mmCIF file of C-alpha atoms in Angstrom:
data_model
loop_
_atom_site.group_PDB
_atom_site.id
_atom_site.type_symbol
_atom_site.label_atom_id
_atom_site.label_comp_id
_atom_site.label_asym_id
_atom_site.label_seq_id
_atom_site.Cartn_x
_atom_site.Cartn_y
_atom_site.Cartn_z
ATOM 1 C CA MET A 1 120.228 80.560 104.570
ATOM 2 C CA SER A 2 119.366 81.729 107.928
ATOM 3 C CA SER A 3 121.259 80.552 110.958
ATOM 4 C CA ASN A 4 121.326 82.058 114.310
ATOM 5 C CA PRO A 5 123.959 80.518 116.915
ATOM 6 C CA THR A 6 121.481 82.186 120.036
ATOM 7 C CA THR A 7 118.640 80.689 118.793
ATOM 8 C CA SER A 8 119.018 77.862 116.549
ATOM 9 C CA GLY A 9 117.755 74.462 117.942
ATOM 10 C CA SER A 10 116.430 75.997 121.012
ATOM 11 C CA PRO A 11 113.047 74.667 122.426
ATOM 12 C CA PHE A 12 112.943 77.074 124.924
ATOM 13 C CA VAL A 13 114.265 80.312 123.515
ATOM 14 C CA LEU A 14 111.492 82.347 124.567
ATOM 15 C CA LEU A 15 112.122 81.988 128.227
ATOM 16 C CA ARG A 16 115.111 84.640 126.973
ATOM 17 C CA ALA A 17 112.005 87.183 126.396
ATOM 18 C CA ALA A 18 111.798 88.815 129.813
ATOM 19 C CA GLU A 19 115.428 89.175 129.545
ATOM 20 C CA ALA A 20 114.447 92.412 127.693
ATOM 21 C CA ALA A 21 113.504 93.981 131.480
ATOM 22 C CA THR A 22 117.708 93.967 131.725
ATOM 23 C CA ASN A 23 118.615 95.778 128.598
ATOM 24 C CA TRP A 24 119.025 99.401 130.126
ATOM 25 C CA ARG A 25 119.469 100.976 126.357
ATOM 26 C CA ALA A 26 115.751 99.145 125.339
ATOM 27 C CA LEU A 27 114.574 101.251 128.560
ATOM 28 C CA ALA A 28 116.133 104.097 128.220
ATOM 29 C CA MET A 29 114.855 104.450 124.443
ATOM 30 C CA THR A 30 111.265 103.113 125.677
ATOM 31 C CA GLY A 31 111.357 106.065 127.897
ATOM 32 C CA ILE A 32 112.270 108.646 125.319
ATOM 33 C CA ALA A 33 110.521 107.396 122.390
ATOM 34 C CA ALA A 34 107.474 107.896 124.468
ATOM 35 C CA LEU A 35 107.873 110.640 125.515
ATOM 36 C CA ALA A 36 108.308 111.726 122.027
ATOM 37 C CA PHE A 37 105.525 110.260 120.768
ATOM 38 C CA PHE A 38 102.994 112.293 123.635
ATOM 39 C CA LEU A 39 104.800 115.317 122.865
ATOM 40 C CA SER A 40 103.926 114.439 119.293
ATOM 41 C CA LEU A 41 100.493 113.915 120.307
ATOM 42 C CA ALA A 42 100.180 116.502 122.841
ATOM 43 C CA MET A 43 101.428 119.267 119.828
ATOM 44 C CA THR A 44 98.720 117.297 116.909
ATOM 45 C CA ALA A 45 95.838 118.204 119.670
ATOM 46 C CA TRP A 46 96.885 122.094 120.393
ATOM 47 C CA LEU A 47 97.499 122.484 116.554
ATOM 48 C CA THR A 48 94.192 120.827 115.583
ATOM 49 C CA ARG A 49 92.594 123.497 117.635
ATOM 50 C CA HIS A 50 93.562 126.146 115.877
ATOM 51 C CA SER A 51 93.664 124.732 112.512
ATOM 52 C CA PHE A 52 92.244 121.524 111.645
ATOM 53 C CA LEU A 53 94.568 121.071 108.451
ATOM 54 C CA LEU A 54 97.579 121.801 110.581
ATOM 55 C CA GLY A 55 96.752 118.780 112.876
ATOM 56 C CA GLY A 56 95.959 116.965 110.042
ATOM 57 C CA LEU A 57 99.284 117.131 108.785
ATOM 58 C CA PHE A 58 101.079 116.891 112.458
ATOM 59 C CA SER A 59 99.141 114.286 113.399
ATOM 60 C CA ILE A 60 101.773 112.784 109.991
ATOM 61 C CA VAL A 61 104.478 113.252 111.849
ATOM 62 C CA SER A 62 103.532 111.782 115.106
ATOM 63 C CA LEU A 63 103.012 108.737 113.097
ATOM 64 C CA ILE A 64 106.354 109.267 112.119
ATOM 65 C CA VAL A 65 107.542 109.164 115.832
ATOM 66 C CA GLY A 66 105.953 106.762 116.495
ATOM 67 C CA ILE A 67 107.243 104.248 114.378
ATOM 68 C CA THR A 68 110.648 105.826 114.544
ATOM 69 C CA GLY A 69 110.142 105.051 118.442
ATOM 70 C CA TYR A 70 108.737 101.925 118.298
ATOM 71 C CA SER A 71 111.529 100.300 115.605
ATOM 72 C CA ALA A 72 114.761 102.251 117.602
ATOM 73 C CA VAL A 73 112.942 99.985 120.549
ATOM 74 C CA GLY A 74 112.876 96.608 118.299
ATOM 75 C CA ILE A 75 116.077 97.158 116.721
ATOM 76 C CA LEU A 76 118.166 97.522 119.813
ATOM 77 C CA LEU A 77 116.258 94.380 121.259
ATOM 78 C CA MET A 78 116.794 92.818 117.708
ATOM 79 C CA ARG A 79 120.459 93.320 118.197
ATOM 80 C CA GLN A 80 120.456 92.255 121.313
ATOM 81 C CA SER A 81 118.794 88.566 120.913
ATOM 82 C CA GLN A 82 121.263 88.274 117.722
ATOM 83 C CA GLY A 83 124.168 88.733 120.559
ATOM 84 C CA ARG A 84 125.371 92.188 118.845
ATOM 85 C CA GLU A 85 125.315 95.523 120.775
ATOM 86 C CA LEU A 86 123.916 98.737 118.526
ATOM 87 C CA SER A 87 124.580 102.341 120.428
ATOM 88 C CA PHE A 88 121.764 105.212 120.617
ATOM 89 C CA PRO A 89 122.362 106.896 117.760
ATOM 90 C CA ASP A 90 122.674 103.982 115.582
ATOM 91 C CA ALA A 91 119.100 102.825 116.930
ATOM 92 C CA ILE A 92 117.540 106.001 116.100
ATOM 93 C CA ILE A 93 118.965 106.502 112.534
ATOM 94 C CA GLN A 94 118.142 102.550 111.611
ATOM 95 C CA GLY A 95 114.440 103.614 112.890
ATOM 96 C CA ILE A 96 113.885 106.365 110.870
ATOM 97 C CA PHE A 97 115.015 104.792 107.919
ATOM 98 C CA THR A 98 112.470 101.776 108.785
ATOM 99 C CA VAL A 99 109.356 103.860 108.829
ATOM 100 C CA HIS A 100 108.686 103.827 104.871
ATOM 101 C CA ARG A 101 108.845 99.882 105.096
ATOM 102 C CA MET A 102 106.836 99.275 107.740
ATOM 103 C CA LEU A 103 104.167 101.773 106.094
ATOM 104 C CA GLY A 104 105.340 99.426 102.472
ATOM 105 C CA VAL A 105 104.706 95.946 104.203
ATOM 106 C CA ALA A 106 101.235 97.515 105.945
ATOM 107 C CA LEU A 107 100.418 98.137 102.114
ATOM 108 C CA VAL A 108 101.272 95.292 100.162
ATOM 109 C CA LEU A 109 99.286 93.119 103.184
ATOM 110 C CA LEU A 110 96.250 95.382 102.899
ATOM 111 C CA VAL A 111 96.346 95.124 98.840
ATOM 112 C CA ILE A 112 96.525 90.972 99.990
ATOM 113 C CA PHE A 113 93.884 91.281 101.968
ATOM 114 C CA LEU A 114 91.397 92.949 99.321
ATOM 115 C CA LEU A 115 92.518 91.147 96.400
ATOM 116 C CA MET A 116 91.188 88.049 98.545
ATOM 117 C CA VAL A 117 88.001 89.401 99.732
ATOM 118 C CA LEU A 118 87.398 90.489 95.979
ATOM 119 C CA ALA A 119 88.038 86.727 94.670
ATOM 120 C CA ALA A 120 86.091 85.741 97.151
ATOM 121 C CA PHE A 121 82.786 88.190 95.977
ATOM 122 C CA ALA A 122 84.008 86.824 92.358
ATOM 123 C CA VAL A 123 83.535 83.664 93.136
ATOM 124 C CA LEU A 124 80.534 83.209 95.168
ATOM 125 C CA PHE A 125 78.802 86.099 92.226
ATOM 126 C CA LEU A 126 79.373 82.801 89.989
ATOM 127 C CA CYS A 127 78.008 80.533 92.210
ATOM 128 C CA LYS A 128 74.321 82.118 91.867
ATOM 129 C CA LEU A 129 74.553 80.969 88.068
ATOM 130 C CA PRO A 130 71.223 78.661 87.660
ATOM 131 C CA GLY A 131 72.043 75.086 87.111
ATOM 132 C CA LEU A 132 75.356 74.899 88.044
ATOM 133 C CA GLY A 133 75.554 77.694 91.139
ATOM 134 C CA PRO A 134 74.741 74.898 93.529
ATOM 135 C CA LEU A 135 77.279 72.102 92.460
ATOM 136 C CA LEU A 136 79.763 75.283 92.381
ATOM 137 C CA TYR A 137 78.607 76.445 95.842
ATOM 138 C CA ALA A 138 79.118 73.086 97.248
ATOM 139 C CA VAL A 139 82.918 73.551 96.267
ATOM 140 C CA MET A 140 83.960 76.648 96.819
ATOM 141 C CA LEU A 141 82.436 77.121 100.170
ATOM 142 C CA PRO A 142 85.301 74.761 101.241
ATOM 143 C CA PHE A 143 87.914 75.749 99.745
ATOM 144 C CA LEU A 144 87.452 79.757 100.410
ATOM 145 C CA THR A 145 86.694 78.852 104.425
ATOM 146 C CA VAL A 146 89.986 77.473 104.065
ATOM 147 C CA VAL A 147 91.939 79.875 102.211
ATOM 148 C CA ILE A 148 90.203 82.394 103.797
ATOM 149 C CA GLY A 149 91.133 81.064 106.874
ATOM 150 C CA VAL A 150 94.778 80.420 106.342
ATOM 151 C CA THR A 151 95.032 83.927 105.113
ATOM 152 C CA PHE A 152 93.452 85.299 108.113
ATOM 153 C CA ALA A 153 96.055 83.201 110.083
ATOM 154 C CA GLY A 154 98.939 84.407 108.346
ATOM 155 C CA ILE A 155 98.187 87.962 108.605
ATOM 156 C CA PHE A 156 97.240 87.600 112.092
ATOM 157 C CA TYR A 157 100.124 84.712 113.810
ATOM 158 C CA VAL A 158 102.703 85.746 111.031
ATOM 159 C CA ALA A 159 102.567 89.085 109.198
ATOM 160 C CA MET A 160 101.546 91.115 112.006
ATOM 161 C CA PRO A 161 104.239 90.051 114.828
ATOM 162 C CA LEU A 162 107.150 89.280 112.725
ATOM 163 C CA ALA A 163 106.756 91.821 109.848
ATOM 164 C CA ALA A 164 108.600 94.229 112.430
ATOM 165 C CA PRO A 165 110.903 91.959 113.325
ATOM 166 C CA ALA A 166 111.681 91.018 109.782
ATOM 167 C CA ILE A 167 112.289 94.480 109.112
ATOM 168 C CA TRP A 168 114.815 94.943 111.981
ATOM 169 C CA ALA A 169 116.713 92.538 110.992
ATOM 170 C CA GLY A 170 117.894 94.693 107.708
ATOM 171 C CA ASN A 171 115.289 93.192 105.200
ATOM 172 C CA SER A 172 113.550 95.712 102.574
ATOM 173 C CA VAL A 173 109.815 95.296 101.608
ATOM 174 C CA MET A 174 110.133 92.561 99.336
ATOM 175 C CA GLU A 175 112.759 90.518 101.243
ATOM 176 C CA THR A 176 110.107 90.700 103.959
ATOM 177 C CA ILE A 177 106.939 89.923 102.299
ATOM 178 C CA ALA A 178 109.454 87.143 100.805
ATOM 179 C CA ARG A 179 110.116 85.518 104.132
ATOM 180 C CA LEU A 180 106.962 86.235 105.599
ATOM 181 C CA PHE A 181 104.926 83.967 102.902
ATOM 182 C CA VAL A 182 108.047 81.182 103.114
ATOM 183 C CA ILE A 183 107.057 81.542 107.407
ATOM 184 C CA VAL A 184 103.464 80.653 106.312
ATOM 185 C CA ARG A 185 103.851 78.308 103.642
ATOM 186 C CA GLN A 186 106.659 76.021 105.767
ATOM 187 C CA ARG A 187 106.319 76.685 109.803
ATOM 188 C CA LEU A 188 102.385 78.057 110.544
ATOM 189 C CA LEU A 189 102.052 75.921 113.042
ATOM 190 C CA MET A 190 105.182 76.376 114.797
ATOM 191 C CA THR A 191 104.684 80.229 114.715
ATOM 192 C CA ILE A 192 101.212 79.801 115.977
ATOM 193 C CA THR A 193 102.819 77.564 118.567
ATOM 194 C CA TYR A 194 105.233 80.351 119.494
ATOM 195 C CA ILE A 195 102.875 83.179 119.400
ATOM 196 C CA VAL A 196 100.322 81.629 121.821
ATOM 197 C CA VAL A 197 103.299 80.929 124.256
ATOM 198 C CA LEU A 198 104.756 84.599 124.103
ATOM 199 C CA SER A 199 101.325 85.560 124.363
ATOM 200 C CA PHE A 200 100.651 83.839 127.819
ATOM 201 C CA LEU A 201 104.071 84.579 129.035
ATOM 202 C CA VAL A 202 103.345 87.999 128.346
ATOM 203 C CA LEU A 203 99.938 87.644 130.685
ATOM 204 C CA PHE A 204 102.076 86.615 132.944
ATOM 205 C CA LEU A 205 104.328 88.789 133.365
ATOM 206 C CA SER A 206 101.308 91.534 133.863
ATOM 207 C CA GLY A 207 100.151 89.450 136.303
ATOM 208 C CA VAL A 208 102.813 89.466 138.372
ATOM 209 C CA VAL A 209 103.748 92.954 137.186
ATOM 210 C CA SER A 210 100.469 93.878 138.194
ATOM 211 C CA PHE A 211 100.394 92.137 141.501
ATOM 212 C CA ILE A 212 103.741 93.989 142.687
ATOM 213 C CA LEU A 213 102.572 97.488 141.367
ATOM 214 C CA PHE A 214 98.950 97.052 143.146
ATOM 215 C CA SER A 215 100.025 95.644 146.632
ATOM 216 C CA GLY A 216 102.833 98.169 146.936
ATOM 217 C CA TYR A 217 100.316 101.025 145.690
ATOM 218 C CA VAL A 218 97.393 100.095 147.936
ATOM 219 C CA THR A 219 100.200 99.808 150.812
ATOM 220 C CA THR A 220 101.364 103.420 150.027
ATOM 221 C CA MET A 221 98.076 104.642 150.446
ATOM 222 C CA GLY A 222 97.069 103.233 153.517
ATOM 223 C CA ILE A 223 100.192 104.600 155.088
ATOM 224 C CA SER A 224 99.938 108.012 153.027
ATOM 225 C CA GLN A 225 96.584 108.463 154.870
ATOM 226 C CA ALA A 226 97.853 107.205 157.917
ATOM 227 C CA VAL A 227 100.667 110.413 158.384
ATOM 228 C CA GLY A 228 97.569 112.918 156.915
ATOM 229 C CA VAL A 229 98.638 112.834 153.163
ATOM 230 C CA ASN A 230 95.084 111.902 151.419
ATOM 231 C CA PRO A 231 95.237 113.030 147.955
ATOM 232 C CA VAL A 232 91.626 110.797 147.077
ATOM 233 C CA GLY A 233 90.199 112.847 150.418
ATOM 234 C CA ASN A 234 91.099 115.836 149.078
ATOM 235 C CA MET A 235 89.467 115.034 145.446
ATOM 236 C CA MET A 236 86.712 114.556 147.345
ATOM 237 C CA GLY A 237 86.402 117.403 149.669
ATOM 238 C CA MET A 238 86.753 119.192 145.932
ATOM 239 C CA MET A 239 83.867 117.303 144.357
ATOM 240 C CA SER A 240 81.756 118.286 147.569
ATOM 241 C CA GLY A 241 82.898 122.271 146.792
ATOM 242 C CA ILE A 242 81.438 121.747 143.100
ATOM 243 C CA MET A 243 78.386 120.497 144.170
ATOM 244 C CA GLY A 244 78.032 123.055 147.234
ATOM 245 C CA ASN A 245 78.873 125.532 144.221
ATOM 246 C CA HIS A 246 76.055 124.470 142.445
ATOM 247 C CA MET A 247 73.799 124.201 145.027
ATOM 248 C CA GLY A 248 73.867 127.576 146.205
ATOM 249 C CA ASN A 249 76.751 127.164 148.697
ATOM 250 C CA PRO A 250 79.871 128.848 146.592
ATOM 251 C CA MET A 251 81.975 128.674 149.705
ATOM 252 C CA GLY A 252 81.054 126.697 152.518
ATOM 253 C CA ASN A 253 82.067 123.537 151.254
ATOM 254 C CA TYR A 254 85.748 124.251 150.732
ATOM 255 C CA MET A 255 86.338 126.499 153.884
ATOM 256 C CA GLY A 256 84.761 123.322 155.642
ATOM 257 C CA TYR A 257 87.015 120.617 154.320
ATOM 258 C CA GLY A 258 90.371 121.767 155.379
ATOM 259 C CA GLY A 259 90.534 124.820 156.790
ATOM 260 C CA GLY A 260 89.675 127.901 153.670
ATOM 261 C CA PHE A 261 92.071 128.806 150.393
ATOM 262 C CA GLU A 262 95.237 127.713 151.727
ATOM 263 C CA ALA A 263 94.113 123.946 151.943
ATOM 264 C CA LEU A 264 92.275 123.966 148.794
ATOM 265 C CA GLU A 265 95.509 124.685 146.953
ATOM 266 C CA SER A 266 97.498 122.371 148.372
ATOM 267 C CA GLY A 267 94.859 119.635 148.410
ATOM 268 C CA MET A 268 95.279 120.207 144.414
ATOM 269 C CA ALA A 269 98.746 119.848 144.559
ATOM 270 C CA TYR A 270 98.212 116.595 146.335
ATOM 271 C CA THR A 271 96.221 115.937 143.627
ATOM 272 C CA GLY A 272 98.291 116.612 141.169
ATOM 273 C CA ALA A 273 101.348 114.976 142.129
ATOM 274 C CA PHE A 274 98.822 111.557 142.827
ATOM 275 C CA GLY A 275 98.001 111.544 139.343
ATOM 276 C CA PHE A 276 101.298 112.166 138.232
ATOM 277 C CA ALA A 277 102.637 109.375 140.104
ATOM 278 C CA THR A 278 100.088 106.984 139.207
ATOM 279 C CA GLY A 279 100.351 107.516 135.567
ATOM 280 C CA LEU A 280 103.880 107.061 136.147
ATOM 281 C CA LEU A 281 103.250 103.824 137.701
ATOM 282 C CA PHE A 282 100.639 102.542 135.553
ATOM 283 C CA SER A 283 103.366 103.169 132.570
ATOM 284 C CA VAL A 284 106.725 101.324 133.945
ATOM 285 C CA GLY A 285 103.968 98.595 134.627
ATOM 286 C CA MET A 286 103.340 98.180 131.235
ATOM 287 C CA VAL A 287 106.744 98.785 130.094
ATOM 288 C CA ILE A 288 107.771 95.305 131.222
ATOM 289 C CA PRO A 289 104.833 93.677 128.981
ATOM 290 C CA PHE A 290 105.552 95.652 126.363
ATOM 291 C CA LEU A 291 109.351 94.873 125.862
ATOM 292 C CA THR A 292 108.865 91.753 126.903
ATOM 293 C CA MET A 293 106.151 90.615 123.852
ATOM 294 C CA ILE A 294 108.915 92.894 120.899
ATOM 295 C CA ASN A 295 112.064 90.526 122.334
ATOM 296 C CA GLY A 296 109.980 87.641 122.375
ATOM 297 C CA THR A 297 108.768 88.614 118.536
ATOM 298 C CA CYS A 298 112.446 89.099 117.651
ATOM 299 C CA LEU A 299 113.105 85.765 119.045
ATOM 300 C CA ILE A 300 110.583 83.625 117.303
ATOM 301 C CA TYR A 301 111.285 85.248 114.271
ATOM 302 C CA LEU A 302 115.575 84.345 114.586
ATOM 303 C CA GLN A 303 113.744 80.856 115.457
ATOM 304 C CA VAL A 304 111.356 80.225 112.418
ATOM 305 C CA THR A 305 113.513 81.251 109.738
ATOM 306 C CA ASP A 306 116.493 79.302 111.088
ATOM 307 C CA GLY A 307 117.339 76.918 108.136
ATOM 308 C CA LEU A 308 114.981 78.545 105.521
ATOM 309 C CA ASN A 309 116.185 79.259 101.899
ATOM 310 C CA PHE A 310 114.528 83.019 100.667
ATOM 311 C CA THR A 311 116.299 82.900 97.788
ATOM 312 C CA GLU A 312 113.999 80.950 95.832
ATOM 313 C CA ALA A 313 111.031 82.909 97.250
ATOM 314 C CA GLU A 314 112.154 86.200 96.397
ATOM 315 C CA ALA A 315 113.639 84.897 93.087
ATOM 316 C CA GLN A 316 109.771 84.096 92.494
ATOM 317 C CA LEU A 317 108.237 87.165 94.193
ATOM 318 C CA GLN A 318 110.483 89.611 91.933
ATOM 319 C CA ALA A 319 109.672 87.609 88.877
ATOM 320 C CA GLN A 320 105.535 87.457 89.660
ATOM 321 C CA MET A 321 105.722 91.373 90.293
ATOM 322 C CA GLN A 322 107.830 91.751 86.879
ATOM 323 C CA GLU A 323 105.113 89.984 85.138
ATOM 324 C CA ALA A 324 102.558 91.713 86.657
ATOM 325 C CA LYS A 325 104.728 95.144 85.699
ATOM 326 C CA ARG A 326 104.370 93.736 82.454
ATOM 327 C CA ARG A 327 100.884 92.598 82.144
ATOM 328 C CA ALA A 328 99.677 95.852 83.912
ATOM 329 C CA ASN A 329 102.052 97.959 80.794
ATOM 330 C CA GLU A 330 100.529 95.378 78.290
ATOM 331 C CA ALA A 331 97.134 96.585 79.381
ATOM 332 C CA LYS A 332 98.125 99.974 79.158
ATOM 333 C CA GLU A 333 98.751 99.740 75.940
ATOM 334 C CA ARG A 334 95.922 97.825 74.702
ATOM 335 C CA ALA A 335 93.507 99.821 76.110
ATOM 336 C CA GLY A 336 95.513 103.290 74.462
ATOM 337 C CA ALA A 337 94.806 101.483 71.402
ATOM 338 C CA LYS A 338 90.906 100.637 71.830
ATOM 339 C CA LEU A 339 90.939 104.403 73.177
ATOM 340 C CA GLN A 340 92.655 105.318 69.696
ATOM 341 C CA GLU A 341 90.244 103.015 67.191
ATOM 342 C CA ALA A 342 87.281 104.841 68.631
ATOM 343 C CA LYS A 343 88.183 108.186 68.160
ATOM 344 C CA ASP A 344 89.339 107.008 64.869
ATOM 345 C CA ALA A 345 85.841 105.241 64.282
ATOM 346 C CA ALA A 346 83.884 108.358 66.095
ATOM 347 C CA ALA A 347 85.913 110.331 63.103
ATOM 348 C CA ALA A 348 84.908 108.302 60.139
ATOM 349 C CA ALA A 349 81.464 108.104 61.169
ATOM 350 C CA ALA A 350 81.247 111.533 61.260
ATOM 351 C CA ALA A 351 82.915 111.892 58.421
ATOM 352 C CA LYS A 352 80.169 109.610 56.574
ATOM 353 C CA ASN A 353 77.484 111.821 58.447
ATOM 354 C CA ASN A 354 79.077 114.846 56.584
ATOM 355 C CA GLN A 355 79.068 113.831 52.988
ATOM 356 C CA PRO A 356 75.074 113.317 52.377
ATOM 357 C CA ALA A 357 74.984 117.056 53.329
ATOM 358 C CA ALA A 358 77.907 117.829 51.219
ATOM 359 C CA LYS A 359 76.066 116.080 48.315
ATOM 360 C CA ALA A 360 72.734 117.918 48.511
ATOM 361 C CA GLU A 361 74.588 121.567 49.021
ATOM 362 C CA ALA A 362 76.329 119.893 45.260
ATOM 363 C CA ASP A 363 73.031 118.966 43.338
ATOM 364 C CA ILE A 364 71.262 122.065 44.924
ATOM 365 C CA ALA A 365 73.759 125.031 43.488
ATOM 366 C CA PRO A 366 74.029 125.744 39.707
ATOM 367 C CA THR A 367 76.066 124.267 37.234
ATOM 368 C CA VAL A 368 78.609 127.160 36.185
ATOM 369 C CA THR A 369 80.269 126.807 33.031
ATOM 370 C CA PRO A 370 84.024 128.237 33.323
ATOM 371 C CA ALA A 371 84.546 130.955 30.305
ATOM 372 C CA ALA A 372 87.381 129.874 27.487
ATOM 373 C CA PRO A 373 90.121 131.609 27.402
ATOM 374 C CA PRO A 374 90.669 134.618 25.077
ATOM 375 C CA ALA A 375 92.451 133.783 21.808
ATOM 376 C CA PRO A 376 95.651 134.906 21.139
ATOM 377 C CA VAL A 377 95.853 138.621 18.617
ATOM 378 C CA ALA A 378 97.953 137.892 15.374
ATOM 379 C CA PRO A 379 100.339 140.142 15.202
ATOM 380 C CA VAL A 380 99.518 142.915 12.374
ATOM 381 C CA ALA A 381 101.981 142.466 9.397
ATOM 382 C CA ARG A 382 104.267 145.889 8.185
ATOM 383 C CA VAL A 383 104.580 146.793 4.688
ATOM 384 C CA CYS A 384 106.421 149.147 2.886
ATOM 385 C CA SER A 385 104.515 152.611 2.085
ATOM 386 C CA ALA A 386 105.857 153.178 -1.452
ATOM 387 C CA CYS A 387 106.707 149.846 -2.599
ATOM 388 C CA LYS A 388 104.247 147.616 0.015
ATOM 389 C CA ALA A 389 107.592 144.868 0.642
ATOM 390 C CA PRO A 390 106.729 143.375 3.493
ATOM 391 C CA LEU A 391 108.997 145.168 6.696
ATOM 392 C CA ALA A 392 109.904 142.807 9.467
ATOM 393 C CA ALA A 393 108.517 144.162 12.910
ATOM 394 C CA ASP A 394 111.908 146.381 14.000
ATOM 395 C CA ASP A 395 112.643 147.418 10.186
ATOM 396 C CA ILE A 396 112.342 151.709 10.127
ATOM 397 C CA PHE A 397 114.027 151.362 6.310
ATOM 398 C CA CYS A 398 112.539 149.371 3.396
ATOM 399 C CA GLY A 399 114.804 147.214 2.160
ATOM 400 C CA GLU A 400 113.870 147.227 -1.397
ATOM 401 C CA CYS A 401 113.050 151.355 -1.883
ATOM 402 C CA GLY A 402 114.777 152.618 1.363
ATOM 403 C CA THR A 403 111.950 154.490 1.917
ATOM 404 C CA LYS A 404 111.562 155.390 5.754
ATOM 405 C CA ASN A 405 108.674 153.684 7.115
ATOM 406 C CA PRO A 406 107.368 154.201 10.717
ATOM 407 C CA LEU A 407 108.094 151.826 13.426
#
C-alpha cells in the first residue's frame, strides 16, 4: 500500500509542478548534467573522426552520462515531492545506480510490444483460413483494435512518463513493471487526464518563458544596435566578404565593411559572443519547462499510486516469471531429448545400412576350416637293457637286476 501525505487526495497537485524552477539543487544539477552530457557528446564526435570503434564505445559512455544526469535531477525532484531533501553526491550516486534499471524497464517494455505485435500477426494469419476466416476476422478485428489501442495508451501515457519516477522512488525493474501494470488496470483514465493537463501546463509555461525571453531579446538587440554593437550586421558583412571573395574581390568587402582586419576580428568576436549568448538563453528557456515536466511526472506518480496495493501484482508477476522460466527449461530439455533421439535414429540407420554390406562381404569370403590341434605325444616306456624289466622315467639302476641304465 502506497500513501504520500503531500499529494494524497489533492485535485490540484499539478499546480506544484512549476515549483521545480525554485529548487536550486535541481537547477544546478541540470546545468552540471547538461554540461557533462554535451562534453561527452563532443568527445564521442572527436573519437568517431579518428576511430569509428572508439566513437561507438564512447557513445555508450555518453548514454550512461545522460541517463545518470537525468536521473539525478529526477531524484532530487522526487525527494522534494516526497517532502525530503537530498544532497548532490547522494543524488549522483543514486542516479548512477538507476541506469541499469532504466535500461531494464525499456527492454521489458520493448519485449512486451514485440510480443503483442507477433500475437496480432499470428491471430490475423489464422483469419486467412478458408470458411472460418471471415467469421474469425469479424471478431478479432475489434478485439485486437481495443487491445493494441490500450497497450499503446498504457505505454505512451503510463509507462513512458511514469517508469522513471517509479525507479526514482526506489523500485526495482520488476517492481516498476508491476506498478505500471496496476496503474494501467485500475487508474488508466486518471493518469491520462493528469498527463494531458501536465502537457498543457508545460506548453503554457513554455509560452510564458518564450514571451519573456523573446521580448527582452528583441529589445536588448535593438539597444545593442543603437550603441553600435551589431553582431547580426557583422555576420552579414562577413557573408558579403565571403561572396566577394568568390566573385573576384578577395578583400574589398572586408576592407569596405568596418575598416579592415581589425574590424573583421572584432566582428568575429562579437559574432561568437552573440552565438554563445543566444544559445545560453535558449538553454535557460528550456530548463523551466523541462524541470516542470519532470516534477509533474513525479507528482502524478505519487498521486496515482496513492492507495494502491502492489503486493499481489508483484507476487503474480514473480510467479509468471518463474513459470516462464520453468517452461523455458522444459522446452530446452525437450529440445535436447529430441536432438538426442535424432542422433540415435541417425546412428541406427547408419548401422542398418552397413549390415548388408558386411553380410555380402561375409558371403564372398571363402570358408576357412580351422586346423585341428596336434595329438599329444605319448611318452616312450623305459625298460632295463639287461633283463627288460620296466623302469620309471627317473630310474638309473634296474630294481630287478641292478644294471645301470642311462637316462
